[in-house]
CSV table of C-alpha atoms and ligand atoms in Angstrom, one decimal:
chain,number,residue,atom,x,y,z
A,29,UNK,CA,39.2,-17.4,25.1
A,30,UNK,CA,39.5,-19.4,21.7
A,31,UNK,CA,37.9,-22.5,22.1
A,32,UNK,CA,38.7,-25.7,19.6
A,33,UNK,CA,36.1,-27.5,17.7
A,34,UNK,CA,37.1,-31.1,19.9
A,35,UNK,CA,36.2,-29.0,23.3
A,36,UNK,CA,32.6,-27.8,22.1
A,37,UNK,CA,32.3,-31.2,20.6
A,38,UNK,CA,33.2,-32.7,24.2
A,39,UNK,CA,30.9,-30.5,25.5
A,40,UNK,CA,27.8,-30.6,23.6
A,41,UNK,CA,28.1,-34.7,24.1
A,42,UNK,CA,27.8,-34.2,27.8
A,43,UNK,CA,24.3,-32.9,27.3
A,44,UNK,CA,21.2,-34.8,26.1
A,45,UNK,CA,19.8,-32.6,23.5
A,46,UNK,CA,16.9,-34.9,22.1
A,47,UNK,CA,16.7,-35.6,17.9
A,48,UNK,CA,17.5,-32.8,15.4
A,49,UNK,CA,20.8,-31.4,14.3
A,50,UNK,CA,22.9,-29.3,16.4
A,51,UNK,CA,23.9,-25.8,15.7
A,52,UNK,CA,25.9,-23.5,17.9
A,53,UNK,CA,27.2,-19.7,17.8
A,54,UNK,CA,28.4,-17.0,19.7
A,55,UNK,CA,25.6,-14.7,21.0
A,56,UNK,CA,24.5,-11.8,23.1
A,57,UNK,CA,26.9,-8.7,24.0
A,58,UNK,CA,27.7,-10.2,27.9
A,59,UNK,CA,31.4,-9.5,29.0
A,60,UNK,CA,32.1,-12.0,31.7
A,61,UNK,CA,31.4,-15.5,30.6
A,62,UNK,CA,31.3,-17.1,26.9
A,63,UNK,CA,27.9,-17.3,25.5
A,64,UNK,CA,26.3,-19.4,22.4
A,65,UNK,CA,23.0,-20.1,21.4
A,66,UNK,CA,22.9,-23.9,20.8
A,67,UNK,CA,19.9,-24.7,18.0
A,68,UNK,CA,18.6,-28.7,17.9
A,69,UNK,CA,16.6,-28.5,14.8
A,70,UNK,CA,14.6,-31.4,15.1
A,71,UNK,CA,10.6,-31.9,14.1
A,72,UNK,CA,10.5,-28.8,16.2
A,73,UNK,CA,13.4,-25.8,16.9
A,74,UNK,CA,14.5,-25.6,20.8
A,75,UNK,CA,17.0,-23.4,21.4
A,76,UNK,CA,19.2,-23.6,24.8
A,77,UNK,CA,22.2,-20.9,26.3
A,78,UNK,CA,25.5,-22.4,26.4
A,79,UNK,CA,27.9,-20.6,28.4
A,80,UNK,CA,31.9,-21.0,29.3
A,81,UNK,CA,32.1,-19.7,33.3
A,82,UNK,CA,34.7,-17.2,33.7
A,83,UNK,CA,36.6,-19.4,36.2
A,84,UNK,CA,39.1,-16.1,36.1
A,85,UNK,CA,36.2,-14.0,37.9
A,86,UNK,CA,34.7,-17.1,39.5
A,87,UNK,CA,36.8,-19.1,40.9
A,88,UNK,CA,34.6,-21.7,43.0
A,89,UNK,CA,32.0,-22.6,39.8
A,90,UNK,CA,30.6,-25.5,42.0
A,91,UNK,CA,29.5,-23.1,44.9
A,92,UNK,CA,28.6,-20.7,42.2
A,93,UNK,CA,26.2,-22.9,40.7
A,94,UNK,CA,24.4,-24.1,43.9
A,95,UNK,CA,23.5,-20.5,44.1
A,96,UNK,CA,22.1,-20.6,40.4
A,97,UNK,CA,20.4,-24.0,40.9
A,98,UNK,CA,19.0,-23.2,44.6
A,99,UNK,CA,17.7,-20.1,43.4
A,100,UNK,CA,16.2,-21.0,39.8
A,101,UNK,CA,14.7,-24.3,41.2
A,102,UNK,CA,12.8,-22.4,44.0
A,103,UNK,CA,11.3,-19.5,41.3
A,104,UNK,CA,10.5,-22.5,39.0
A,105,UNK,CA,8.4,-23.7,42.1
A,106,UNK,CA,6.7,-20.1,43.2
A,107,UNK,CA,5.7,-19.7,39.2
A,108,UNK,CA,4.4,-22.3,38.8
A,109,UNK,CA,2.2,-22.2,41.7
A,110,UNK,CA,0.9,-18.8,40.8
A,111,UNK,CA,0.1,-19.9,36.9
A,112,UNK,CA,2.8,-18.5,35.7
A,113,UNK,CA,4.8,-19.4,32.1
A,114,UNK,CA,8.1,-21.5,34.1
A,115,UNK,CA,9.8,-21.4,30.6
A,116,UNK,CA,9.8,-18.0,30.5
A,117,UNK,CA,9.7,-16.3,34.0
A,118,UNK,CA,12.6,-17.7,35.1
A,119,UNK,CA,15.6,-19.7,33.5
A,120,UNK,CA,16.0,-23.3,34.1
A,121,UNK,CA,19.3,-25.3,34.7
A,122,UNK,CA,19.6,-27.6,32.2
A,123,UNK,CA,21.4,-30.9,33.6
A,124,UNK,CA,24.2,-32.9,32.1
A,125,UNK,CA,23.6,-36.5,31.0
A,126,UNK,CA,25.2,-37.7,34.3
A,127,UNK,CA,22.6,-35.0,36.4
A,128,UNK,CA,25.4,-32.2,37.5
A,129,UNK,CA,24.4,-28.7,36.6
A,130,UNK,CA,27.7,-28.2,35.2
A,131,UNK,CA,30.0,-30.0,33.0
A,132,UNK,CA,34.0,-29.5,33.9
A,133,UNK,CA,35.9,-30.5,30.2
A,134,UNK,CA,39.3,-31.8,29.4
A,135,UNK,CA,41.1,-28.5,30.2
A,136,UNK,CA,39.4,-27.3,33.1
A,137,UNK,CA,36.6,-25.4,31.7
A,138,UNK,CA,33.0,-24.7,33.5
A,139,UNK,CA,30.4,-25.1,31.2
A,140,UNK,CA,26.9,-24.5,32.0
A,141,UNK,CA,22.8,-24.8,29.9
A,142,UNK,CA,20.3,-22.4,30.1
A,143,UNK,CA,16.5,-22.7,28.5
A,144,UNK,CA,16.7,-19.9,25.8
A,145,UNK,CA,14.0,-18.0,26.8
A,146,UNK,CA,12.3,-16.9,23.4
A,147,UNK,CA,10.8,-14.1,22.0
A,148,UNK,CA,12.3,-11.4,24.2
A,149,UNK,CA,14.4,-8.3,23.7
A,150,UNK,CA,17.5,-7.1,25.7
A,151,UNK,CA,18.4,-3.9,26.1
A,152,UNK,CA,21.8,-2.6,26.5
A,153,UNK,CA,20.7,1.1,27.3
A,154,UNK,CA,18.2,2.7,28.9
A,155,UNK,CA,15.9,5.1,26.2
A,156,UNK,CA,13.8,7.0,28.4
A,157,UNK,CA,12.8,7.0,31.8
A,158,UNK,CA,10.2,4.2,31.3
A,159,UNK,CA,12.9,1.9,30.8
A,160,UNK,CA,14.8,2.5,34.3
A,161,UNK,CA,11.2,2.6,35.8
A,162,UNK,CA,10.8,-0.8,34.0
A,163,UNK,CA,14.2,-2.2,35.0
A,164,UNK,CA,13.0,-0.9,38.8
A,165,UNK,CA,10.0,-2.8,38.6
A,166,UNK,CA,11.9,-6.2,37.2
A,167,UNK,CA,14.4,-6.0,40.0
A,168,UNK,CA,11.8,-5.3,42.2
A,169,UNK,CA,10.1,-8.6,40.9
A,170,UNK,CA,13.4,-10.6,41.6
A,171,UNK,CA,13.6,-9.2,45.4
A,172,UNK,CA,9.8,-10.0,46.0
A,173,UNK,CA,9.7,-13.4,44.3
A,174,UNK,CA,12.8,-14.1,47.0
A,175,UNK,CA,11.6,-12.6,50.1
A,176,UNK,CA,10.9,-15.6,51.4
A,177,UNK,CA,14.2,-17.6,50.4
A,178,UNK,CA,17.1,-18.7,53.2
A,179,UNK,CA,19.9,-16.4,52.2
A,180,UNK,CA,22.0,-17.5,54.2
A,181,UNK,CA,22.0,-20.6,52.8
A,182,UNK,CA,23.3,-19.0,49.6
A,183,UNK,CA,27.4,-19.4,49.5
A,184,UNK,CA,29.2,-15.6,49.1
A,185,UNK,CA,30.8,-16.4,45.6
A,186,UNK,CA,32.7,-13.3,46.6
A,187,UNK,CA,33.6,-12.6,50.1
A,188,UNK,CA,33.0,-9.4,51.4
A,189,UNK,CA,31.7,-7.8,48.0
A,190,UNK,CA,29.7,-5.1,49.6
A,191,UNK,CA,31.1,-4.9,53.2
A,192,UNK,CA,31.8,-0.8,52.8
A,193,UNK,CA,33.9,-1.1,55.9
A,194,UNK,CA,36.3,-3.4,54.8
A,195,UNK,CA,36.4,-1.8,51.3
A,196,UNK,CA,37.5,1.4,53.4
A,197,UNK,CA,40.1,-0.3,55.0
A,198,UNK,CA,41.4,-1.7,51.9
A,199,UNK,CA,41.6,1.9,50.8
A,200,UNK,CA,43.9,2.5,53.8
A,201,UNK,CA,46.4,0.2,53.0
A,202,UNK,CA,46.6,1.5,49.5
A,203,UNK,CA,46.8,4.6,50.3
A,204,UNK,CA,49.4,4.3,53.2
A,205,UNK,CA,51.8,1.7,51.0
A,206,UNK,CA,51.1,4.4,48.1
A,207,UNK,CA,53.3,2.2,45.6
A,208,UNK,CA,52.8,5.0,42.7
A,209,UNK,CA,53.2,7.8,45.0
A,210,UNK,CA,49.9,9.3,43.4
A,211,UNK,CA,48.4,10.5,46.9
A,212,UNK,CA,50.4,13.5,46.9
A,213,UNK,CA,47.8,14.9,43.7
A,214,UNK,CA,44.7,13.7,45.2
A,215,UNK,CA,44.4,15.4,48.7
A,216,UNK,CA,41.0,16.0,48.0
A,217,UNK,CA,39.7,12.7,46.8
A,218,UNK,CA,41.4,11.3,49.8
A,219,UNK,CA,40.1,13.6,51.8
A,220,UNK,CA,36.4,13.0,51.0
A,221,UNK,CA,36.7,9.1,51.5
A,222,UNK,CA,38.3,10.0,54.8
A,223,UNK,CA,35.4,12.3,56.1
A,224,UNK,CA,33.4,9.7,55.3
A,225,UNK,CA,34.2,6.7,57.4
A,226,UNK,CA,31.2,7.1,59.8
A,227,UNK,CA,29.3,6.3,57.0
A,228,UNK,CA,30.9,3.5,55.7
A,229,UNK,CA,29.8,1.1,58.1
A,230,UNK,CA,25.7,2.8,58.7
A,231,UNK,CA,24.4,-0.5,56.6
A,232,UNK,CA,26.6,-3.0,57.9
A,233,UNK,CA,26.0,-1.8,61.3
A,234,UNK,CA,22.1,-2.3,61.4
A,235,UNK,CA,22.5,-5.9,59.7
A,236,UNK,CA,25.1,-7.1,62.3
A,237,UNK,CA,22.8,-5.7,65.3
A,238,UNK,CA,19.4,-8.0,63.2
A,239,UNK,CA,17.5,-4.5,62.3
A,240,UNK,CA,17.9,-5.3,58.8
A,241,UNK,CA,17.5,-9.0,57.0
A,242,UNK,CA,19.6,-11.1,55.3
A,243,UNK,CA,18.2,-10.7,51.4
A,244,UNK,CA,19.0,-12.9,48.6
A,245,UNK,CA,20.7,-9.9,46.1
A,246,UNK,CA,21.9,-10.2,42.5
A,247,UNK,CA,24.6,-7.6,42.5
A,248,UNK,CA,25.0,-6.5,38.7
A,249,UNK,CA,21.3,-5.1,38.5
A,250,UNK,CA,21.7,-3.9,35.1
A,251,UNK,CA,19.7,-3.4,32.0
A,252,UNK,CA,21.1,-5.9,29.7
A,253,UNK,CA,20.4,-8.6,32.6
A,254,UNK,CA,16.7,-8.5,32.2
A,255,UNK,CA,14.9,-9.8,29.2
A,256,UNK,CA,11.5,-8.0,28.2
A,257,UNK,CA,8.8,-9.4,26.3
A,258,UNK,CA,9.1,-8.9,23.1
A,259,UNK,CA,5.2,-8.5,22.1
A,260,UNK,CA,4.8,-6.8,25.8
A,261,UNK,CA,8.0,-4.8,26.7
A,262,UNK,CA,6.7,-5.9,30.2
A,263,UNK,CA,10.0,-7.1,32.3
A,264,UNK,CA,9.5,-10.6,32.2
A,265,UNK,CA,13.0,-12.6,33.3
A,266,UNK,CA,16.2,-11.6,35.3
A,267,UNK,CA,19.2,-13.3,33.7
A,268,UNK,CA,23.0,-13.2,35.1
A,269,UNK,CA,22.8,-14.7,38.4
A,270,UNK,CA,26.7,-15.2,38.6
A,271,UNK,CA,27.1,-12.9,41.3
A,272,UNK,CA,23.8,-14.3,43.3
A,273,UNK,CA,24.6,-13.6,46.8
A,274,UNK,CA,23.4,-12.8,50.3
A,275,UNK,CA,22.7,-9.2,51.0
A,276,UNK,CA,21.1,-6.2,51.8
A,277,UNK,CA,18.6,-4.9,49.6
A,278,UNK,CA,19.1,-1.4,49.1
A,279,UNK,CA,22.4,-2.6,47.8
A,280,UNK,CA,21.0,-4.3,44.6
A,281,UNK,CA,18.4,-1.4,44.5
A,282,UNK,CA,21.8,1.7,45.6
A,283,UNK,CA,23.8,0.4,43.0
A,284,UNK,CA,20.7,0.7,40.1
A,285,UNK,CA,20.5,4.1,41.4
A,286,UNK,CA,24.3,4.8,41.1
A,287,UNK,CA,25.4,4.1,37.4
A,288,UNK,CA,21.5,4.6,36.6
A,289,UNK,CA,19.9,7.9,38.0
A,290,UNK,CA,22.6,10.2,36.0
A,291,UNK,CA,23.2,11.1,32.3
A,292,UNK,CA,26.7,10.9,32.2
A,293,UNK,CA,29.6,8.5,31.5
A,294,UNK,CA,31.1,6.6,34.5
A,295,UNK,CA,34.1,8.0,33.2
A,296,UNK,CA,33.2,11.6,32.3
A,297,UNK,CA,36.2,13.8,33.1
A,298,UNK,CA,34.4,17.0,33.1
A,299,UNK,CA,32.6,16.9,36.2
A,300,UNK,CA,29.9,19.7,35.9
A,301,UNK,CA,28.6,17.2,33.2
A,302,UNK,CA,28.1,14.9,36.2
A,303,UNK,CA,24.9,15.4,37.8
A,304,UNK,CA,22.7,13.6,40.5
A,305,UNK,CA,18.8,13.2,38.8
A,306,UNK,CA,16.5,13.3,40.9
A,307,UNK,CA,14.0,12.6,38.2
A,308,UNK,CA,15.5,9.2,37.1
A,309,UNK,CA,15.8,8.2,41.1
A,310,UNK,CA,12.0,8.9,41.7
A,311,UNK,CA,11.1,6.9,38.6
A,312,UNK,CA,13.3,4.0,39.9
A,313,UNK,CA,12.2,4.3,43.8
A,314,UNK,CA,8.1,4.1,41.8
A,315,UNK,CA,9.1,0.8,40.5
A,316,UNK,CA,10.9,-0.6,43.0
A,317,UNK,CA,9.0,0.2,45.6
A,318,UNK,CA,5.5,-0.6,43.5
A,319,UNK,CA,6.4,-4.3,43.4
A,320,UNK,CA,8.5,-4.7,46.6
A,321,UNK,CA,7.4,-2.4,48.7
A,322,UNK,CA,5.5,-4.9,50.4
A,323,UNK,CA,7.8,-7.6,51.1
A,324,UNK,CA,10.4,-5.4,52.5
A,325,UNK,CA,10.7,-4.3,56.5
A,326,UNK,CA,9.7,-0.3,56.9
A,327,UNK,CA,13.6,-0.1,58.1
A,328,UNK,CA,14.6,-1.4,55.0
A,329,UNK,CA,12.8,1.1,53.0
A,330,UNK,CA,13.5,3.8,55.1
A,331,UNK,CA,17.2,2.8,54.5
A,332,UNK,CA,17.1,2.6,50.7
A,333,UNK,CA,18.6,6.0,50.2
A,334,UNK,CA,21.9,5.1,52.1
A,335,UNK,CA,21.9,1.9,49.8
A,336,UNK,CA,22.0,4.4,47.0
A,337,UNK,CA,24.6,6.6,49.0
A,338,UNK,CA,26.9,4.1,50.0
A,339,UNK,CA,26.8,1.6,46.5
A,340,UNK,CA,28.2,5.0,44.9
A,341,UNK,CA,30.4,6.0,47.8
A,342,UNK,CA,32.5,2.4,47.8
A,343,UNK,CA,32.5,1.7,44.3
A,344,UNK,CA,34.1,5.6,44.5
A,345,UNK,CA,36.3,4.2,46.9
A,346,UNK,CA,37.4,0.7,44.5
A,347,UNK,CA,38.5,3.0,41.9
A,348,UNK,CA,40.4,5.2,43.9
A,349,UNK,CA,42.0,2.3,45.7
A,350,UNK,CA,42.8,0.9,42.0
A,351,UNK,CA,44.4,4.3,41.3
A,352,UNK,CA,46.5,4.2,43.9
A,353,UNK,CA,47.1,0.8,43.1
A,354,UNK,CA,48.2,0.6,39.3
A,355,UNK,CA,44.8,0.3,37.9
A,356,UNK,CA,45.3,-3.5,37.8
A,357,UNK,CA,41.6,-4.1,38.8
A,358,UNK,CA,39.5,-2.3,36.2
A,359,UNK,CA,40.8,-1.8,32.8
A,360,UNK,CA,42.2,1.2,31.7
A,361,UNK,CA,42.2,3.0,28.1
A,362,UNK,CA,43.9,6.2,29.2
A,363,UNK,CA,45.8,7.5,32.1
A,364,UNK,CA,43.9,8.7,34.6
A,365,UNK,CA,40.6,7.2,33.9
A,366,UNK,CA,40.3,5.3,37.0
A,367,UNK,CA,40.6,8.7,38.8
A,368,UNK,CA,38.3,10.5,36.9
A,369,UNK,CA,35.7,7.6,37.2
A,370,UNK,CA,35.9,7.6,41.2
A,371,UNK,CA,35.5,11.3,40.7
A,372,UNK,CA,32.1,10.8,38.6
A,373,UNK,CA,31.2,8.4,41.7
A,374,UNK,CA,32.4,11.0,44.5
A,375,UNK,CA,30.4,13.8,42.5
A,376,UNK,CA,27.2,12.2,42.4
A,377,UNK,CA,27.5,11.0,46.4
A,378,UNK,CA,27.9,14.8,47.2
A,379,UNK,CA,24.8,15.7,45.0
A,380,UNK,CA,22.6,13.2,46.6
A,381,UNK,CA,23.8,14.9,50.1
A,382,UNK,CA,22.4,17.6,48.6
A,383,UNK,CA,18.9,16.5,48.1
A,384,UNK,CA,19.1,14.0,51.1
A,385,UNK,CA,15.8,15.3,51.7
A,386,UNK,CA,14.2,14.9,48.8
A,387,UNK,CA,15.5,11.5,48.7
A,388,UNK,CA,14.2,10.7,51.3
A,389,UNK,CA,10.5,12.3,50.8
A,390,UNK,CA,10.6,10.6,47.7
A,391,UNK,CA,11.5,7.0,49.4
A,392,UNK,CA,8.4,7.6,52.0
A,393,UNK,CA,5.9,8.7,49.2
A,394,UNK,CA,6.2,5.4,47.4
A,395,UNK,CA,6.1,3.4,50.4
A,396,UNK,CA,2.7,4.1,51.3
B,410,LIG,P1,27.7,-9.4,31.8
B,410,LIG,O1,28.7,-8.7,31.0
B,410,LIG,O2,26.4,-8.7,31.9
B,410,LIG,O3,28.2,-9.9,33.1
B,410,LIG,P2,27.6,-12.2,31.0
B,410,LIG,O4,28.9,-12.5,30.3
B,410,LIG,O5,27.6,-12.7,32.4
B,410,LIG,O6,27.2,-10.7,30.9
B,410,LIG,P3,24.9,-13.1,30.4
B,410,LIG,O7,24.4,-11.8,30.8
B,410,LIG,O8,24.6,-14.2,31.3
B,410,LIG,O9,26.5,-13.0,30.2
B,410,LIG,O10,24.4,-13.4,29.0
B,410,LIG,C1,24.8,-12.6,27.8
B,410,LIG,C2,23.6,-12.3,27.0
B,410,LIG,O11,23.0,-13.5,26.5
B,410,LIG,C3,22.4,-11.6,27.8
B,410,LIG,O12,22.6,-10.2,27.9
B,410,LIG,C4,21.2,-12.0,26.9
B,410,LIG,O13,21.1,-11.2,25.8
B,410,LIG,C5,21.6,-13.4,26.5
B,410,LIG,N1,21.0,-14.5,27.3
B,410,LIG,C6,21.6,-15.0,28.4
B,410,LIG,N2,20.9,-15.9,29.0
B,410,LIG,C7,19.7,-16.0,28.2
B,410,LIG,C8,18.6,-16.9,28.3
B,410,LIG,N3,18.4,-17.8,29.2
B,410,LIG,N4,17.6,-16.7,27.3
B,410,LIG,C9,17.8,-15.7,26.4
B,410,LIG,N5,18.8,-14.9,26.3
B,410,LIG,C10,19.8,-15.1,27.2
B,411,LIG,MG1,24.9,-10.0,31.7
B,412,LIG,MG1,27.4,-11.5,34.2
């Protein structure tokens, strides 16, 4: 979205910046909301994160941001009992001059301020291995910090975002109203969904019947939303807390292993380049479990391999129930792509079938 100079002006005066001139720009590479750094050059520099809400994706911003605020103001609290640097470890709401910890403009707009945390690098791709293990370890951080927090008090921003059942059943419908008539050409991708339904609902099962916890999850647990130390490279804030709901947490830690623990494109329409690695899912497990072993039930970490199957099987299952669709969910660039990207996802559930073992030996060595 374009916005005019009179709404960022609007904007900025809702916020008390202190003395100093006021700069802002676009910034960072995010896709879902509108980001600027906002400079006040004053006697000193303090920088701040501006950001437009994508009301499009997010369409209740005030429930959204209790999440934000419930869950930034209580690892403000637990850092700064333990010593830690609160201006850095965590981001901080910043309030409007009227206290809210958003500012709704003239046209309907959600704005919200961030502390810039400084001196910190972003990465929007894994290097190496030390990375993911360092992106385990960060996540693992977040899931520790808030072991302890009510999640149920957390609103569910999106309803039903990992409930594998009901993504199933929405597959059903697709496939059975079958607008395109594209099922016909897929027997096989159907097919495997279909032998799978048993599974669908292993996770959901033990949380309904209490055997596994209620977690506070952040549900996009990627690379780009963590923030390193610049002079460290140590993991050192988790940014992005949008999709901040309550979970399970070998969702947050399946889905890392789903778009991370392979070497291919999500989208790779040669499937023999699509391959399971084991490698990349025992460095992961290391630093995942390293940090939050710990704070997580023996169930929960006996489970974390069907977090890992089932994040890959039902985001398998979105695409194919876009395909059948129209592909009027996820973006297209060519026909076909949303097929062939379900295809990566169904390819990389049958690998880890294949070394359910391994996964699983892996899972118990680290969670000694
Ligand atoms: P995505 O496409 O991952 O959903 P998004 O549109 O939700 O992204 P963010 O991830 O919140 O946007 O922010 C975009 C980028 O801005 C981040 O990747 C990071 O580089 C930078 N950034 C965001 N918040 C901060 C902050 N508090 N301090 C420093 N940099 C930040
Ligand atoms: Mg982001
Ligand atoms: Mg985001």
């Amino acid at each position: 979205a374009t916005i005019s100079p009179e709404i960022f002006q609007e904007v900025l005066s809702a916020y008390a910046w202190g003395e100093g001139t006021l700069s802002y720009n676009s910034y960072g590479e995010g896709h879902i909301n509108n980001t600027y750094l906002v400079t006040v050059n004053g006697k000193t520099v303090t920088r701040y994160i501006l950001q437009r809400i994508n009301t499009d994706i997010f369409t209740d911003p005030k429930s959204l941001m209790e999440n934000i605020c419930g869950v930034t103001s209580y690892l403000r609290d637990l850092i700064s009992k333990r010593g830690g640097d609160v201006s850095r470890e965590t981001m901080s709401i910043v309030p409007t001059k009227t206290g809210s910890s958003y500012y709704t403009d003239s046209t309907g707009g959600a704005w919200r301020v961030y502390n810039f945390v400084e001196n910190t690098i972003c990465l929007q791709q894994c290097r190496n291995t030390e990375d993911f293990y360092t992106s385990a370890r960060a996540f693992g951080q977040f899931q520790k910090n808030l072991a302890d927090y009510d999640a149920s008090s957390l609103h569910e921003t999106i309803p039903n975002f990992h409930n594998t059942p009901d993504r199933l059943r929405k597959f059903k419908e697709a496939l059975k109203a079958d607008v395109l008539h594209r099922a016909a050409d897929i027997s096989d991708d159907i097919a495997f969904v279909l032998d799978h339904e048993a599974d669908c609902s292993y996770m959901t099962d033990l949380l309904a019947a209490g055997k596994l916890p209620l977690r506070v999850t952040h549900n996009d647990t990627k690379l780009n939303n963590i923030l390193l130390d610049a002079d460290t490279n140590d993991a050192l804030c988790i940014i992005d807390l949008d999709t901040v709901m309550p979970g399970l947490a070998a969702n947050d830690y399946g889905d890392s292993i789903r778009f991370g623990a392979n070497h291919s494109a999500e989208d790779e329409p040669d499937l023999s380049k699509v391959n399971f690695s084991l490698e990349l899912f025992e460095a992961y497990t290391k630093g995942f479990l390293e940090v939050a072993g710990n704070a997580l039930t023996p169930l929960e970490i006996e489970t974390l391999p069907w977090g890992a199957k089932l994040m890959t099987l039902e985001c398998g299952m979105r695409f194919l129930t876009d395909y059948l669709e129209g592909d009027h969910y996820f973006a297209i660039h060519r026909p076909g792509q949303n097929l062939d990207r379900a295809r990566t996802q169904f390819k990389l559930v049958r690998d880890m079938e294949a070394c359910w073992s391994e996964m699983n030996n892996i899972v118990s060595k680290y969670s000694k």
